[in-house]
Tab-separated table of C-alpha atoms in Angstrom:
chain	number	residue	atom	x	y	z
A	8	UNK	CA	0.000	0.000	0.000
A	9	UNK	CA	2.805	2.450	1.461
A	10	UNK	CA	4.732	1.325	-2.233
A	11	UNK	CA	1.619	2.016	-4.232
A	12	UNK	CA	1.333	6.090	-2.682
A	13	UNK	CA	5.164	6.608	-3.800
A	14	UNK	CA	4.442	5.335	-6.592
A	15	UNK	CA	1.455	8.038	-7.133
A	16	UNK	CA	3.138	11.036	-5.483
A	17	UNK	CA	5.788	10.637	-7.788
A	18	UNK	CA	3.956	10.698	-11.199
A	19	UNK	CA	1.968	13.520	-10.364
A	20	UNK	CA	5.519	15.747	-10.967
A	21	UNK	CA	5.187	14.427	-14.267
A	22	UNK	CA	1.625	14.911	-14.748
A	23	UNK	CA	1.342	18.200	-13.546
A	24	UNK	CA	4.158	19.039	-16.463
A	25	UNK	CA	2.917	17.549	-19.162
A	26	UNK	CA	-0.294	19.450	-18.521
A	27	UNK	CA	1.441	22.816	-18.238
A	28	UNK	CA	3.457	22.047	-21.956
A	29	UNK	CA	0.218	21.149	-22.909
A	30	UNK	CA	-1.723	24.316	-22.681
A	31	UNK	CA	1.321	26.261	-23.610
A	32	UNK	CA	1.376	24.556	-26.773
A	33	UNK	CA	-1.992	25.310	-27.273
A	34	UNK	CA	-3.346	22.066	-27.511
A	35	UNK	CA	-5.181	21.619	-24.856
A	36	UNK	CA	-7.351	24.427	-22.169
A	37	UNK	CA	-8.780	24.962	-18.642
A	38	UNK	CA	-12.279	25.491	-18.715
A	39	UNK	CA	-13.775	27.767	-16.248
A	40	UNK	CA	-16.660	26.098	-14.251
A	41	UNK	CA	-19.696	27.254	-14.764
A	42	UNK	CA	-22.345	27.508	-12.079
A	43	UNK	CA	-25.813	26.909	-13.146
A	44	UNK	CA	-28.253	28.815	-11.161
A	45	UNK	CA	-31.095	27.340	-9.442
A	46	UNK	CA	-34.345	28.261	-9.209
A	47	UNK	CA	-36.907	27.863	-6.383
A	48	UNK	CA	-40.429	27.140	-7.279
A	49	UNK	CA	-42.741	29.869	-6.388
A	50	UNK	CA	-43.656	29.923	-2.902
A	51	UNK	CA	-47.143	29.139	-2.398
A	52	UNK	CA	-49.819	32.635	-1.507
A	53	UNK	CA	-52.364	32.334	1.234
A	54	UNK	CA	-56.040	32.355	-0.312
A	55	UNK	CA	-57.939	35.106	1.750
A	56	UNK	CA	-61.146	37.132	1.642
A	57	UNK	CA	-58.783	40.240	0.400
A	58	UNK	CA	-57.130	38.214	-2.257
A	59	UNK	CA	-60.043	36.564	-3.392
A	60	UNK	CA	-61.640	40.816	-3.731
A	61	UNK	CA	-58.565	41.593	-5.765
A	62	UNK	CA	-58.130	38.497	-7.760
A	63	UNK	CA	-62.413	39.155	-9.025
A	64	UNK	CA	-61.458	43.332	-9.933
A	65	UNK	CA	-58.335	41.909	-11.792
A	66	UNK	CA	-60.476	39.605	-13.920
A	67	UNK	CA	-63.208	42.180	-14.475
A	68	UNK	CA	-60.607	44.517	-15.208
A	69	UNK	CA	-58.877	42.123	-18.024
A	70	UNK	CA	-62.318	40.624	-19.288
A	71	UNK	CA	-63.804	44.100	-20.343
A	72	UNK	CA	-60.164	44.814	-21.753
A	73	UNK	CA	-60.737	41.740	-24.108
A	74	UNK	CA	-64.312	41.856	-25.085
A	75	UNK	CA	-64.133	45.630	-25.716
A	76	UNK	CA	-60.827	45.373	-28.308
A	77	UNK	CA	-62.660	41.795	-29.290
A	78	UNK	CA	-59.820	39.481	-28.597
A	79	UNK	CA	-60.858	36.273	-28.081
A	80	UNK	CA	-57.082	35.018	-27.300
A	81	UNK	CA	-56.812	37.392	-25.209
A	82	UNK	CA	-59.953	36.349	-23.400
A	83	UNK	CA	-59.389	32.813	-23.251
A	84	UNK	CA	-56.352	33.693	-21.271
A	85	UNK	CA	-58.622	34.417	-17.857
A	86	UNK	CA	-60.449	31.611	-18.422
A	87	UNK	CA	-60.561	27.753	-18.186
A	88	UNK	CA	-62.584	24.778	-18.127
A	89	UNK	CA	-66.309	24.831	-19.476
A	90	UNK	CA	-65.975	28.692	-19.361
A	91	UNK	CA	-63.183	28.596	-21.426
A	92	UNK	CA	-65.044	26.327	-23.973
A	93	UNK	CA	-68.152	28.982	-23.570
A	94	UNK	CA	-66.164	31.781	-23.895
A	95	UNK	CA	-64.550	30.892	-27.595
A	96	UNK	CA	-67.904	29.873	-28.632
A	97	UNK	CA	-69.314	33.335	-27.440
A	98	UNK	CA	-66.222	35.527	-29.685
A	99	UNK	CA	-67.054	33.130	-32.866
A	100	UNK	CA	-70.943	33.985	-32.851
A	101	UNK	CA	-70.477	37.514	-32.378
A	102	UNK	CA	-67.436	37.267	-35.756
A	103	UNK	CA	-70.036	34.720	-37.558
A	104	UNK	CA	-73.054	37.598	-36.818
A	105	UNK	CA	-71.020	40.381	-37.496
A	106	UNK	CA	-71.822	41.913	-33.617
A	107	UNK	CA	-69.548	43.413	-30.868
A	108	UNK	CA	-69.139	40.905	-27.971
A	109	UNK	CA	-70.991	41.537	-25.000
A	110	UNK	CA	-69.342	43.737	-22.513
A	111	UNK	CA	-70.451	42.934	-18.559
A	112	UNK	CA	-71.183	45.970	-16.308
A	113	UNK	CA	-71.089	44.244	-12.524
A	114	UNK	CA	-71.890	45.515	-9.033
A	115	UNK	CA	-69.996	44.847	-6.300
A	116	UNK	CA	-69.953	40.818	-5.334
A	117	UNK	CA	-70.516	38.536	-2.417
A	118	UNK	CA	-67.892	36.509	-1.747
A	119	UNK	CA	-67.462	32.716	-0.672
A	120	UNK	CA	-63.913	31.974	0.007
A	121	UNK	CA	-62.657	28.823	1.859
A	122	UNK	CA	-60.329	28.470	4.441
A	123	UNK	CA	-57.891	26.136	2.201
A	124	UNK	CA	-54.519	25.145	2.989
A	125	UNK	CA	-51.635	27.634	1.155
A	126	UNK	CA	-49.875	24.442	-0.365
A	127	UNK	CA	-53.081	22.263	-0.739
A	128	UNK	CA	-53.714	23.549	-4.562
A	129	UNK	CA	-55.948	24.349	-6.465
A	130	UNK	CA	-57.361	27.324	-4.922
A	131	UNK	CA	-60.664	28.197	-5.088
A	132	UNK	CA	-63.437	30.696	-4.542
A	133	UNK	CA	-67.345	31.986	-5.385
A	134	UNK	CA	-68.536	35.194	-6.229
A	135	UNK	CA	-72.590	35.919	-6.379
A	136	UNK	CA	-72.952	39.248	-8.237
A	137	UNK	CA	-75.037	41.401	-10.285
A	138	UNK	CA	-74.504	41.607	-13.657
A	139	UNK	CA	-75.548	43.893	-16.435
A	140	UNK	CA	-75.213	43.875	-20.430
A	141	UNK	CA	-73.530	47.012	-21.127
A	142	UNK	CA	-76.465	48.925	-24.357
A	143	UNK	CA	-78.965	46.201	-22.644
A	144	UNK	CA	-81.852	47.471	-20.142
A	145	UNK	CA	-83.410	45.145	-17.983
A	146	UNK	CA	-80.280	42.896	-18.459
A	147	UNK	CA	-79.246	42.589	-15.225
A	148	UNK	CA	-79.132	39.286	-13.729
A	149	UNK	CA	-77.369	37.733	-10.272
A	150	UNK	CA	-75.182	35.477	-11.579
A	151	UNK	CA	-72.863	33.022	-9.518
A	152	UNK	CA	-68.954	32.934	-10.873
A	153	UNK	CA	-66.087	30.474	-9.593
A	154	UNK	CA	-62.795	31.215	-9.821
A	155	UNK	CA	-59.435	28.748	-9.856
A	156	UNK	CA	-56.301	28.936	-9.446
A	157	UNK	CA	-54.384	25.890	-10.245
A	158	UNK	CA	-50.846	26.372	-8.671
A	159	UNK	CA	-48.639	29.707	-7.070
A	160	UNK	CA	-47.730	30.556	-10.585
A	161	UNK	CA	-50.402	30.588	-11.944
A	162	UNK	CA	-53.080	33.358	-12.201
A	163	UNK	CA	-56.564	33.532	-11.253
A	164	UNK	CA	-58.942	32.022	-14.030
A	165	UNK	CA	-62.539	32.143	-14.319
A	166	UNK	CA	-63.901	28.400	-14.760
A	167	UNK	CA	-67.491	28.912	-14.200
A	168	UNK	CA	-70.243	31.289	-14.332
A	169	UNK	CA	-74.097	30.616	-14.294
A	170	UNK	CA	-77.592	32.857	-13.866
A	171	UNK	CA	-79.694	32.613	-10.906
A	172	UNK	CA	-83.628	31.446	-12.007
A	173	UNK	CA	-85.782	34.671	-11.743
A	174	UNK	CA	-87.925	32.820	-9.734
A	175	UNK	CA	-85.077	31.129	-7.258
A	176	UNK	CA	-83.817	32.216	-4.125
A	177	UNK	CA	-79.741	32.497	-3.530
A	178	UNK	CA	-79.311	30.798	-0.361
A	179	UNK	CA	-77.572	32.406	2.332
A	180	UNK	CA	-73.599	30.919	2.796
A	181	UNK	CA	-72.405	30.646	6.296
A	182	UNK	CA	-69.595	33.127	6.453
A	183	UNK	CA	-67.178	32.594	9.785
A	184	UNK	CA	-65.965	35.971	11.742
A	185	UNK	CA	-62.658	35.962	9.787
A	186	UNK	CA	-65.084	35.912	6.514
A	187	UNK	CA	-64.274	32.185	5.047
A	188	UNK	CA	-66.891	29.900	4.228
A	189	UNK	CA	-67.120	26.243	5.055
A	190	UNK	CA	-65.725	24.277	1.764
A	191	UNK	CA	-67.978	20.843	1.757
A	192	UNK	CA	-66.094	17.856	1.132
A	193	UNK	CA	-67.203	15.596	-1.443
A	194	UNK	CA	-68.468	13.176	0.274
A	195	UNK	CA	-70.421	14.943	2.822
A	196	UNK	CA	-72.775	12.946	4.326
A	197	UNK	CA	-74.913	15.713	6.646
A	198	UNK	CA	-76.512	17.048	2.821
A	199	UNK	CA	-79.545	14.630	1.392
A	200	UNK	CA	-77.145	14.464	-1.624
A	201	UNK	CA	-73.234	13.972	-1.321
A	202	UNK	CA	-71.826	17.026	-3.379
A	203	UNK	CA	-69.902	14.129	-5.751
A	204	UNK	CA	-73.059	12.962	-6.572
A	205	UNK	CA	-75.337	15.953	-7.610
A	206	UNK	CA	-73.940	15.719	-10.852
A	207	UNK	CA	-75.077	12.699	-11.380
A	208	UNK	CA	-78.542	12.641	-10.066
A	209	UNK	CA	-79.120	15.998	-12.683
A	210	UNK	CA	-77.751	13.874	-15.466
A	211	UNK	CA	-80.128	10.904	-14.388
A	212	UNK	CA	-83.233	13.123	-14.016
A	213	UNK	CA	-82.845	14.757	-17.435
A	214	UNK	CA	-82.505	11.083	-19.088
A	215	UNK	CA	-85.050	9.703	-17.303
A	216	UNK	CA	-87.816	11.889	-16.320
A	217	UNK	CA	-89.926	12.392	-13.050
A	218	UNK	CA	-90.126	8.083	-13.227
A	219	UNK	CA	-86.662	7.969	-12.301
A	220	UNK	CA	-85.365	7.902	-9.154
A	221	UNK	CA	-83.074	10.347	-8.772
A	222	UNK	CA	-86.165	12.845	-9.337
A	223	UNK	CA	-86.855	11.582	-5.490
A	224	UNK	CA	-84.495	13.530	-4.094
A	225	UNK	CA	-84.214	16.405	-6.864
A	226	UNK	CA	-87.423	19.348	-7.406
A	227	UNK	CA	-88.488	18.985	-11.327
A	228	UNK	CA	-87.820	21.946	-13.086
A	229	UNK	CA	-87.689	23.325	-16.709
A	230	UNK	CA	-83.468	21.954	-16.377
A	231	UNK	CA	-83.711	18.737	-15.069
A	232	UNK	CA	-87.361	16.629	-15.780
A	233	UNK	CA	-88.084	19.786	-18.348
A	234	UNK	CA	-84.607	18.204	-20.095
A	235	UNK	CA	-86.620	14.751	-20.560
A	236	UNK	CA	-89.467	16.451	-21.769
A	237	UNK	CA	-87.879	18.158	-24.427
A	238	UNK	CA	-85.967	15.256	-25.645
A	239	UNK	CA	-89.234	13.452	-25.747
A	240	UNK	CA	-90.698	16.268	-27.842
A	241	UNK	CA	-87.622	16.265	-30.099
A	242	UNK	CA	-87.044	12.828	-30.975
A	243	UNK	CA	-90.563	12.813	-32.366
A	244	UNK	CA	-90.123	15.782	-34.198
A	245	UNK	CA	-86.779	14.190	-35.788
A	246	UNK	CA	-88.892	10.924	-36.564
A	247	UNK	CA	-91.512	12.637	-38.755
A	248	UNK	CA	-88.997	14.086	-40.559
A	249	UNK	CA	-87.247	10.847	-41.255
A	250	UNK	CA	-84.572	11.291	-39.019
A	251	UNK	CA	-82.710	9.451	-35.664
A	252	UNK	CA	-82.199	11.942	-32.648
A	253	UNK	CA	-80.117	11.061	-29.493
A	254	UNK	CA	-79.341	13.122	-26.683
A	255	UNK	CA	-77.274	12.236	-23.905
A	256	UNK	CA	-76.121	14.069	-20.525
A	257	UNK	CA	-73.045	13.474	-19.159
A	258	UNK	CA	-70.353	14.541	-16.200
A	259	UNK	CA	-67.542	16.790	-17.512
A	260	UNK	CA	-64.013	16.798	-16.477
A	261	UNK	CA	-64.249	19.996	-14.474
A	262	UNK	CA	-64.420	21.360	-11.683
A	263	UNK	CA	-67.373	22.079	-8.754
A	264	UNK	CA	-67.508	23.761	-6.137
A	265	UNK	CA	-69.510	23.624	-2.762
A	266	UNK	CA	-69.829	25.921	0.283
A	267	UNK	CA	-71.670	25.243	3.256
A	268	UNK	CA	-75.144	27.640	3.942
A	269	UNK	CA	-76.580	29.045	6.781
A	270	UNK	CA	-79.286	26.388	6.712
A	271	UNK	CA	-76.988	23.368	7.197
A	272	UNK	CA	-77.408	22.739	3.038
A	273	UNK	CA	-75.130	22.960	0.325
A	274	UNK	CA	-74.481	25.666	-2.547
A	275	UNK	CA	-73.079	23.533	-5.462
A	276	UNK	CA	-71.593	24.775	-8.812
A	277	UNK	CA	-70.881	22.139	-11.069
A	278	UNK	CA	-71.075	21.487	-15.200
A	279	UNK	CA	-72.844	19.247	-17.820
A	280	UNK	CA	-72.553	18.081	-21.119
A	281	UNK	CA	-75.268	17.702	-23.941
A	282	UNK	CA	-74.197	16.114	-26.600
A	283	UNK	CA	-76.548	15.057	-29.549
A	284	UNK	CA	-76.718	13.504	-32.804
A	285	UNK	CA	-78.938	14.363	-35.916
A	286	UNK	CA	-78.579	11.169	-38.410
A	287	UNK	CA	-80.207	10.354	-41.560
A	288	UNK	CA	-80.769	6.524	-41.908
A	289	UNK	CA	-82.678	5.399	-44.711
A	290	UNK	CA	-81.103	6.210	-48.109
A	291	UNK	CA	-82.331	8.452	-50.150
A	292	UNK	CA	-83.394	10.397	-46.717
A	293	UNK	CA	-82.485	14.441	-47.060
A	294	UNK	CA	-79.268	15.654	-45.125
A	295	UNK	CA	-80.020	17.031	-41.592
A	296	UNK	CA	-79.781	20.815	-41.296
A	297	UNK	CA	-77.741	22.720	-38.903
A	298	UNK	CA	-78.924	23.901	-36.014
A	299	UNK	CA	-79.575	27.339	-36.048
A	300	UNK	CA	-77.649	27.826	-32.686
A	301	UNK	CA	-74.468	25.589	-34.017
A	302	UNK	CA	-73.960	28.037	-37.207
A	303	UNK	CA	-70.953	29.846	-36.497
A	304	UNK	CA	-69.387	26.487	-35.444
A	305	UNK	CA	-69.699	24.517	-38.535
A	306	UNK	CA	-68.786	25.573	-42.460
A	307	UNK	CA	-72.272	25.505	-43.277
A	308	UNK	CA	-72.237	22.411	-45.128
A	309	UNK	CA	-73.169	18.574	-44.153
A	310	UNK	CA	-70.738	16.242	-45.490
A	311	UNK	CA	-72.393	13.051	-44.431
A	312	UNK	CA	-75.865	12.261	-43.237
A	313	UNK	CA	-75.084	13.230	-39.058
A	314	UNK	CA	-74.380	16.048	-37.105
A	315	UNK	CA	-73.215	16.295	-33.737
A	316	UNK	CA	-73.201	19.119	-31.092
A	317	UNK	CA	-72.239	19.174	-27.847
A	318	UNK	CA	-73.389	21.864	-25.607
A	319	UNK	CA	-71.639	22.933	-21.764
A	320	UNK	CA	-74.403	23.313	-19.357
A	321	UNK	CA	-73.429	25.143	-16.095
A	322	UNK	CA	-75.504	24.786	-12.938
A	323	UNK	CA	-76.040	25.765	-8.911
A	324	UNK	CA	-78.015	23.760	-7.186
A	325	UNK	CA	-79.290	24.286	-3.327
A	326	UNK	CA	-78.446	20.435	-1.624
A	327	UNK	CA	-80.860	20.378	1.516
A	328	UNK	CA	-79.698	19.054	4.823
A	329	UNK	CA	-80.368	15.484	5.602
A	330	UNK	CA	-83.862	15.022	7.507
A	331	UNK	CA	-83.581	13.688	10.869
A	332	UNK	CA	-85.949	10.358	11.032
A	333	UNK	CA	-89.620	10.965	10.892
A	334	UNK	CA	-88.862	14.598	9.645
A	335	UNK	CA	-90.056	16.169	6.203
A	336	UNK	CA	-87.169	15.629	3.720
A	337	UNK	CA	-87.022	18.891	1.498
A	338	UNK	CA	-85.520	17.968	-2.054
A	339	UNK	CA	-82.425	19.600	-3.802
A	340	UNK	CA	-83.061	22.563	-6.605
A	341	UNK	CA	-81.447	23.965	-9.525
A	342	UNK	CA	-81.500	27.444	-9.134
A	343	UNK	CA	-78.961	28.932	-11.844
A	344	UNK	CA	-78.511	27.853	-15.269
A	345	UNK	CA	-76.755	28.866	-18.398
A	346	UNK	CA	-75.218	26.997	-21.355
A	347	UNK	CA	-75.026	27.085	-24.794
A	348	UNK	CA	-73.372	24.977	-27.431
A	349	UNK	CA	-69.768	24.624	-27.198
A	350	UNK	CA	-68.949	22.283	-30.349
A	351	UNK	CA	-70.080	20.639	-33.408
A	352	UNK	CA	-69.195	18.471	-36.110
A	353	UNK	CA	-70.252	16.431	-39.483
A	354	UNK	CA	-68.442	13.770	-39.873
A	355	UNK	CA	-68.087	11.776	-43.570
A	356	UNK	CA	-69.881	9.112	-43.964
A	357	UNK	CA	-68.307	5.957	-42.899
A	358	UNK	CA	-67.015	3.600	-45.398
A	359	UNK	CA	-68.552	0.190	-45.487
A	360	UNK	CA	-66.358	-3.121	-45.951
């Protein structure tokens, strides 16, 4: 071993030389180190009634900044989600119509912001608000808007936004001394419906009617058994006229929302989709026309014999508080709607075998 280190401390002498002729000769150089800064990811900012006020006057801010100059990519850039999908179908009417997009004059909101953990992401929060049409009297309607943000870089985005019923009444959230609201977890067991399932008892109602039995436990209403009813009405239209309809409701990959009210219930935002198909059977059987509200989505012609639409439905519904035994057991409502739709298609004709 002793050997071995001799053996070492004496070539390095040598090696130490050869290196030095080495760069004098040019053929070989030193490189300096380089140091390759590091970056910290951003630290994560505490969701709180003041943030949530200034995160809502940003958007309104940006949003009137966009629909006045009528840029849509500029729009999409506060939104996301089924408003995002809403809010690109919205610009394309107006440029297919030839109108200005609607600008939104709003009063001052009513917040519902939950107590949520700073690193437990995404934030969250609700705004109930009037709004106006600006050029539009009599437009104003209380409508109910959630907001996301999905991580500490990332800015507030609007994901949601739907219009109270004329008729309905906005129940009143439980706001704590500090001015949070109670968040409801999914699974909440205290409301007659578990938040995680309100979406699908609306889908179930609107396929199946007042029969079904999700329409138990949810109030009919022009948006739920009034769904069934006007599928009903349409599929028999489409049949005189030689023609298949099907309409389906389904869940859609984004978010809801819930907050805890004053009554022991549940405020719940959430989404839908609509999607139908027009098809033409039997040979010989004229094309389906467009739909009148799918226009400025499609090139105005039918290629094959179907077309397809989907539309984004957004909703609030009022979940009751479970019944104690032997009590009356009040049913959930839909009180705010609005939708339109979102996409649409004609796809060739499929080539047989």
């Amino acid at each position: 071993m002793h050997r071995f280190t001799r053996v070492i401390a004496a070539g390095v002498p040598l090696i130490l030389a050869l290196s030095t002729a080495g760069c004098a000769e040019g053929k070989t150089e030193a490189r300096p180190t380089v140091s390759v800064p590091t970056t910290s990811p951003p630290e994560p900012v505490p969701l709180t009634p003041e943030a949530a006020k200034q995160a809502f006057r940003t958007y309104v801010t940006d949003e009137d900044v966009a629909r006045a100059a009528g840029d849509e990519r500029l729009a999409l850039n506060w939104t996301t989600g089924g408003q995002r999908q809403l809010t690109a179908a919205e610009f394309r009417e107006a440029a297919y119509d030839g109108d200005p997009v609607r600008r939104f004059g709003y009063d001052e909101p009513e917040l519902y912001v939950p107590k949520l953990k700073d690193d437990a992401y995404p934030h969250w929060f609700m705004a109930s608000v009037d709004r106006s049409v600006l050029g539009e009297r009599k437009s104003e309607r209380t409508v109910l808007m959630a907001f996301v943000r999905n991580s500490p870089s990332d800015r507030w985005k609007l994901t949601l936004v739907t219009d109270m019923q004329k008729k309905a009444k906005l129940p009143e959230v439980e706001i704590d001394d500090d001015g949070y609201a109670e968040a409801l977890s999914t699974d909440d067991t205290s409301l007659l419906i578990r938040p995680r399932d309100v979406i699908g008892i609306h889908a179930t109602v609107a396929a199946e009617g007042g029969g079904s039995v999700a329409a138990k436990v949810m109030k009919s209403s022009a948006v739920t058994t009034g769904f069934y009813k006007d599928t009903r009405k349409a599929t028999k239209k489409a049949k005189e006229d030689d023609l298949t309809l099907q309409i389906v409701y389904t869940a859609t990959p984004f978010p809801y929302f819930g907050v805890r009210t004053e009554s022991g219930g549940g405020l719940i935002v959430y989404s839908l989709f609509r999607s139908t198909s027009l098809i033409a059977d039997e040979p010989g059987t004229p094309k389906p026309e467009i739909p009148e509200e799918a226009e400025h989505l499609l090139d105005g012609t039918v290629e094959g014999n179907q077309v397809d639409t989907t539309a984004t439905l957004h909703f609030a519904a009022y979940d009751p508080e479970r019944a104690e035994e032997g009590k009356r057991q009040s049913k959930a409502q839909v009180i705010a709607d609005q939708g339109a739709i979102s996409k649409a298609s004609t796809p060739p004709l499929k080539k047989t075998p």
